[in-house]
Coordinates of C-alpha atoms in Angstrom, one line a residue:
M1325 CA 165.5 69.0 60.5
E1326 CA 162.2 70.1 60.4
H1327 CA 161.9 68.7 56.7
I1328 CA 163.2 65.2 58.2
Q1329 CA 160.2 65.2 60.7
R1330 CA 157.9 66.1 58.0
Q1331 CA 158.6 63.1 56.0
P1332 CA 157.6 60.2 58.2
D1333 CA 154.4 62.1 58.6
R1334 CA 153.6 62.1 54.7
V1335 CA 154.5 58.3 54.7
A1336 CA 152.1 57.4 57.3
R1337 CA 149.4 59.7 55.7
S1338 CA 149.9 57.9 52.5
R1339 CA 150.0 54.4 54.3
S1340 CA 146.7 55.4 55.8
R1341 CA 145.0 56.6 52.5
L1342 CA 146.6 53.4 50.9
L1343 CA 145.0 51.3 53.7
D1344 CA 141.5 53.0 53.6
G1345 CA 141.1 52.9 49.9
L1346 CA 141.9 48.9 50.1
Q1347 CA 139.3 48.5 52.8
R1348 CA 136.9 50.5 50.7
W1349 CA 137.5 48.5 47.4
L1350 CA 138.4 45.2 48.4
P1351 CA 135.1 43.9 49.5
K1352 CA 133.8 45.1 45.9
L1353 CA 137.0 43.3 44.4
V1354 CA 136.2 40.1 46.2
V1355 CA 132.4 39.9 45.1
A1356 CA 133.2 41.2 41.4
P1357 CA 133.7 37.8 39.8
T1358 CA 130.6 36.6 41.3
F1359 CA 128.7 39.5 39.9
V1360 CA 130.0 39.0 36.5
L1361 CA 129.5 35.4 36.4
V1362 CA 125.8 35.9 37.5
G1363 CA 125.3 38.7 35.2
V1364 CA 126.6 36.6 32.1
G1365 CA 125.4 33.0 32.9
I1366 CA 122.2 33.8 34.4
Y1367 CA 120.8 37.6 33.1
A1368 CA 122.5 37.7 29.8
F1369 CA 121.4 34.2 28.9
M1370 CA 118.2 34.9 30.0
I1371 CA 117.8 38.2 27.6
W1372 CA 119.3 36.3 24.8
T1373 CA 116.9 33.4 25.2
G1374 CA 114.2 35.8 25.0
V1375 CA 115.7 37.5 21.7
L1376 CA 116.0 34.1 20.2
S1377 CA 112.3 33.4 21.0
F1378 CA 111.3 36.1 18.4
T1379 CA 113.5 34.4 15.6
S1380 CA 113.4 31.5 13.3
S1381 CA 116.4 29.9 15.2
S1382 CA 116.5 26.0 14.2
F1383 CA 119.6 23.9 15.2
L1384 CA 121.7 27.2 15.5
P1385 CA 120.6 30.9 16.4
V1386 CA 119.4 32.6 13.3
Y1387 CA 118.6 36.3 14.0
E1388 CA 115.8 36.6 11.5
F1389 CA 113.1 37.9 13.5
I1390 CA 109.5 37.0 12.8
G1391 CA 107.6 38.6 15.7
F1392 CA 105.3 36.4 17.9
D1393 CA 105.1 33.6 15.5
Q1394 CA 106.8 30.9 17.6
Y1395 CA 104.6 31.8 20.6
A1396 CA 101.6 31.4 18.3
K1397 CA 102.8 28.1 17.0
L1398 CA 103.8 26.9 20.8
M1399 CA 100.0 28.0 21.7
A1400 CA 98.9 25.5 19.0
N1401 CA 101.3 22.7 19.8
D1402 CA 99.4 19.9 21.2
R1403 CA 102.7 18.9 23.0
W1404 CA 102.5 22.1 24.9
L1405 CA 99.2 21.9 25.7
T1406 CA 99.6 18.6 27.2
A1407 CA 102.7 19.8 29.0
S1408 CA 100.8 22.8 30.4
V1409 CA 97.8 20.6 31.7
N1410 CA 100.2 18.1 33.4
L1411 CA 102.0 21.2 35.2
G1412 CA 98.6 22.1 36.4
I1413 CA 98.0 18.4 37.6
F1414 CA 101.4 18.0 38.8
G1415 CA 101.9 21.4 40.5
G1416 CA 98.4 21.5 42.1
L1417 CA 99.1 18.0 43.7
F1418 CA 102.3 18.2 44.5
I1419 CA 102.2 21.7 46.3
L1420 CA 99.0 20.7 47.9
S1421 CA 100.3 17.4 49.4
C1422 CA 103.6 18.8 50.5
L1423 CA 102.0 21.6 52.5
V1424 CA 99.7 19.1 54.2
I1425 CA 102.3 16.4 55.1
S1426 CA 104.6 19.0 55.9
V1427 CA 102.3 20.6 58.5
L1428 CA 101.3 17.5 60.0
L1429 CA 104.7 16.5 60.5
A1430 CA 105.9 19.4 61.7
I1431 CA 103.2 19.6 64.2
F1432 CA 103.9 16.0 65.3
L1433 CA 107.6 17.1 65.8
D1434 CA 106.6 20.1 67.8
Q1435 CA 105.3 17.8 70.7
K1436 CA 108.7 17.3 71.9
I1437 CA 108.7 13.8 71.4
R1438 CA 111.5 11.3 71.9
Q1439 CA 114.3 11.0 69.4
E1440 CA 113.0 14.1 67.7
G1441 CA 116.5 14.5 66.1
A1442 CA 116.7 11.0 64.3
I1443 CA 113.0 11.4 63.1
R1444 CA 114.1 14.7 61.7
T1445 CA 116.7 13.5 60.0
I1446 CA 115.0 10.5 58.6
Y1447 CA 112.3 13.3 57.0
L1448 CA 115.0 15.4 55.8
Y1449 CA 117.0 12.7 54.3
P1450 CA 115.0 12.3 50.7
M1451 CA 116.3 16.2 50.3
A1452 CA 119.7 15.3 50.3
L1453 CA 119.3 13.5 47.3
S1454 CA 119.4 14.7 43.7
M1455 CA 116.4 14.3 41.5
I1456 CA 118.3 12.0 39.3
V1457 CA 118.7 9.6 42.3
T1458 CA 115.4 9.9 43.7
G1459 CA 113.6 9.2 39.9
T1460 CA 115.8 6.3 39.7
V1461 CA 114.7 4.7 42.9
W1462 CA 111.2 5.6 42.4
K1463 CA 111.6 3.9 38.9
W1464 CA 112.7 1.1 40.3
V1465 CA 110.3 0.8 43.0
L1466 CA 107.1 1.4 40.7
N1467 CA 108.6 -0.7 37.7
P1468 CA 105.9 -3.5 37.3
S1469 CA 108.6 -6.2 36.4
L1470 CA 111.3 -5.2 39.2
G1471 CA 109.3 -3.2 41.8
L1472 CA 106.2 -3.4 44.2
E1473 CA 104.3 -5.5 41.7
K1474 CA 106.9 -8.2 41.7
L1475 CA 107.4 -8.0 45.3
M1476 CA 103.5 -8.8 45.9
H1477 CA 103.6 -11.4 43.2
D1478 CA 106.6 -13.3 44.8
W1479 CA 104.7 -13.3 47.9
G1480 CA 102.0 -14.9 46.6
W1481 CA 99.4 -11.9 45.7
A1482 CA 99.1 -12.8 42.4
S1483 CA 96.2 -10.6 41.5
F1484 CA 98.0 -7.1 42.8
S1485 CA 98.6 -5.0 40.2
F1486 CA 100.2 -1.3 40.0
D1487 CA 101.4 -0.5 36.9
W1488 CA 101.0 3.2 37.1
L1489 CA 104.4 4.1 35.8
V1490 CA 103.7 2.4 32.3
S1491 CA 100.0 4.0 32.4
S1492 CA 99.4 7.0 30.3
D1493 CA 96.5 8.3 32.2
M1494 CA 98.4 7.2 35.6
A1495 CA 102.0 8.0 34.9
I1496 CA 102.0 11.9 35.8
Y1497 CA 100.6 11.1 39.4
T1498 CA 103.9 8.5 40.1
I1499 CA 105.6 11.8 39.4
V1500 CA 103.8 13.6 42.1
M1501 CA 104.5 10.6 44.4
A1502 CA 108.2 11.1 44.0
A1503 CA 108.3 14.8 44.3
V1504 CA 106.2 14.8 47.3
W1505 CA 108.6 12.4 49.0
Q1506 CA 111.4 14.5 48.3
A1507 CA 110.2 17.9 49.1
S1508 CA 107.9 17.3 51.9
G1509 CA 110.8 16.9 54.7
F1510 CA 112.4 20.3 53.6
V1511 CA 109.2 22.1 54.1
M1512 CA 108.4 20.3 57.3
A1513 CA 111.4 22.0 58.7
L1514 CA 110.2 25.5 57.7
F1515 CA 106.8 24.9 59.3
L1516 CA 109.1 23.2 62.3
A1517 CA 111.1 26.5 62.6
G1518 CA 108.0 28.7 62.5
L1519 CA 106.3 26.6 65.2
R1520 CA 109.1 26.9 67.4
G1521 CA 109.0 30.7 67.2
V1522 CA 105.6 30.6 68.5
D1523 CA 105.2 32.5 71.6
S1524 CA 104.6 29.7 74.2
S1525 CA 102.9 31.9 76.3
I1526 CA 100.0 32.3 73.9
I1527 CA 99.5 28.5 73.6
R1528 CA 99.5 28.5 77.9
A1529 CA 97.2 31.1 77.8
A1530 CA 94.6 29.4 75.3
R1531 CA 94.9 26.0 77.1
V1532 CA 94.1 27.8 80.5
D1533 CA 91.0 29.0 78.5
G1534 CA 90.3 25.4 77.9
A1535 CA 90.9 25.4 74.1
S1536 CA 92.0 22.0 73.0
L1537 CA 95.3 21.2 71.1
P1538 CA 93.6 20.8 67.4
L1539 CA 91.6 24.4 68.2
I1540 CA 95.1 26.1 69.3
Y1541 CA 97.2 24.8 66.1
G1542 CA 93.9 25.6 63.8
K1543 CA 92.7 29.1 65.2
I1544 CA 96.0 30.6 66.6
I1545 CA 99.4 29.0 65.6
L1546 CA 98.8 28.1 62.0
P1547 CA 97.3 31.4 61.1
S1548 CA 100.4 33.3 62.6
L1549 CA 102.5 31.2 60.2
R1550 CA 101.2 33.0 57.0
P1551 CA 104.6 34.1 55.7
V1552 CA 105.8 30.6 56.3
F1553 CA 102.9 29.2 54.1
F1554 CA 104.0 31.9 51.8
S1555 CA 107.6 30.9 51.9
A1556 CA 107.0 27.2 51.2
L1557 CA 104.2 28.0 48.6
M1558 CA 107.0 30.1 46.7
V1559 CA 109.6 27.1 46.7
L1560 CA 107.3 24.5 45.9
A1561 CA 105.9 26.6 43.1
H1562 CA 109.5 27.2 41.6
I1563 CA 110.4 23.3 41.9
A1564 CA 107.0 22.1 40.2
I1565 CA 107.7 24.8 37.4
K1566 CA 111.3 24.1 36.7
S1567 CA 110.9 19.8 37.3
F1568 CA 112.9 18.4 34.9
D1569 CA 115.6 15.7 35.9
L1570 CA 113.1 13.6 37.9
V1571 CA 110.6 13.4 35.3
M1572 CA 113.6 12.3 32.8
A1573 CA 114.9 9.7 35.2
M1574 CA 111.6 8.3 35.8
T1575 CA 109.8 8.5 32.7
A1576 CA 111.5 10.7 29.9
G1577 CA 108.1 12.5 29.3
G1578 CA 106.3 8.8 28.5
P1579 CA 104.4 6.9 27.8
G1580 CA 104.4 8.8 24.6
Y1581 CA 104.5 12.4 26.2
S1582 CA 101.7 11.9 28.4
T1583 CA 103.9 13.0 31.6
D1584 CA 105.6 16.0 29.7
L1585 CA 106.2 19.1 31.7
P1586 CA 107.1 22.3 30.1
A1587 CA 110.7 21.9 31.1
V1588 CA 111.0 18.8 29.3
F1589 CA 109.4 20.4 26.2
M1590 CA 111.8 22.9 26.4
Y1591 CA 114.8 20.9 26.4
T1592 CA 113.6 18.3 23.8
H1593 CA 112.9 20.9 21.4
T1594 CA 115.7 22.9 22.0
F1595 CA 118.3 20.4 22.1
T1596 CA 117.1 17.1 20.4
R1597 CA 114.6 18.4 17.9
G1598 CA 116.1 21.4 16.2
Q1599 CA 113.7 24.0 17.2
M1600 CA 115.5 26.4 19.2
G1601 CA 113.2 29.3 18.6
L1602 CA 110.3 27.4 19.6
G1603 CA 111.9 26.1 22.7
S1604 CA 113.4 29.4 23.8
A1605 CA 109.5 30.5 23.4
S1606 CA 108.5 28.2 25.8
A1607 CA 111.2 28.9 28.3
M1608 CA 110.2 32.6 28.2
L1609 CA 106.7 31.6 29.1
M1610 CA 108.0 29.2 32.2
L1611 CA 109.9 32.7 33.1
G1612 CA 106.7 34.4 33.1
A1613 CA 104.9 31.8 35.2
I1614 CA 107.7 32.2 38.0
L1615 CA 107.4 36.0 37.8
A1616 CA 103.7 35.9 38.2
L1617 CA 104.3 34.1 41.4
L1618 CA 107.6 35.9 42.3
V1619 CA 106.6 39.3 41.9
P1620 CA 103.3 39.8 44.1
Y1621 CA 104.9 38.1 46.6
L1622 CA 107.9 40.2 46.7
Y1623 CA 105.9 43.1 46.7
S1624 CA 103.7 42.1 49.6
E1625 CA 106.8 41.4 51.5
L1626 CA 108.3 44.8 50.8
R1627 CA 105.4 46.9 51.3
E1628 CA 104.9 45.0 55.0
K1629 CA 108.3 46.2 55.8
R1630 CA 107.8 49.6 54.6
H1631 CA 104.5 49.6 56.8
D1632 CA 106.8 48.2 60.0

């Protein structure tokens, strides 16, 4: 009889242990495929690209290691130097323009204006489009035979000229215009969220002291948004460094290779010109540029959290 009573207890304890083990392992089993895909699809290929950058690979991988020869060849490549200069121009103007426009738009919306939701949606809409769509639309708008210049001529302004898209000296600035149009709404949303998080009592106290609205924003509110500025800077720098589809849709790196960016250079040499080693070396330098921005940012954020 006692044996019969203990049997259900053992079954209950076994079932409880099974459920406890399942609760411990189920989350790990659920996220395991994601970790495997990320590990193989991102980090393993990243390491493989680094290995290929030290080889003489051309159309196919060849594991004949030649040291830093590909990096030396890359530094002596005029097209790479042009792409690097273009990245400096594009990245600098893109980041600065987005920050200025986004801050102004966020301040404008922070005034509790009418139809704020509709206006915010209009500002954010370009971010819903892919870079390919944005590039195609801007290519039509800036095409001298189809877009703005033709429209002005049809309206009777025969002397109007806007041929930046086909000018080797000015084409890079059309890329900046399209990129700013797409990204500024998203960055505006970041700043608007930061502005809405500022304690309103501080603003009221400043107004009681007679401070004007520009002074309040310039001396009190915007300095308190330093984390938002850093986050926006990281996002925009990342977009600038890896910009590829926008350039391919608008100019494909032309005229000539006057609008080449490092991502375009990497793709062209790796997949169309049969210089996989050289393309891999350029990809690793792009990764280094991203890490040079990301690591100090993460270090500062983690240090602040430890101090808190």
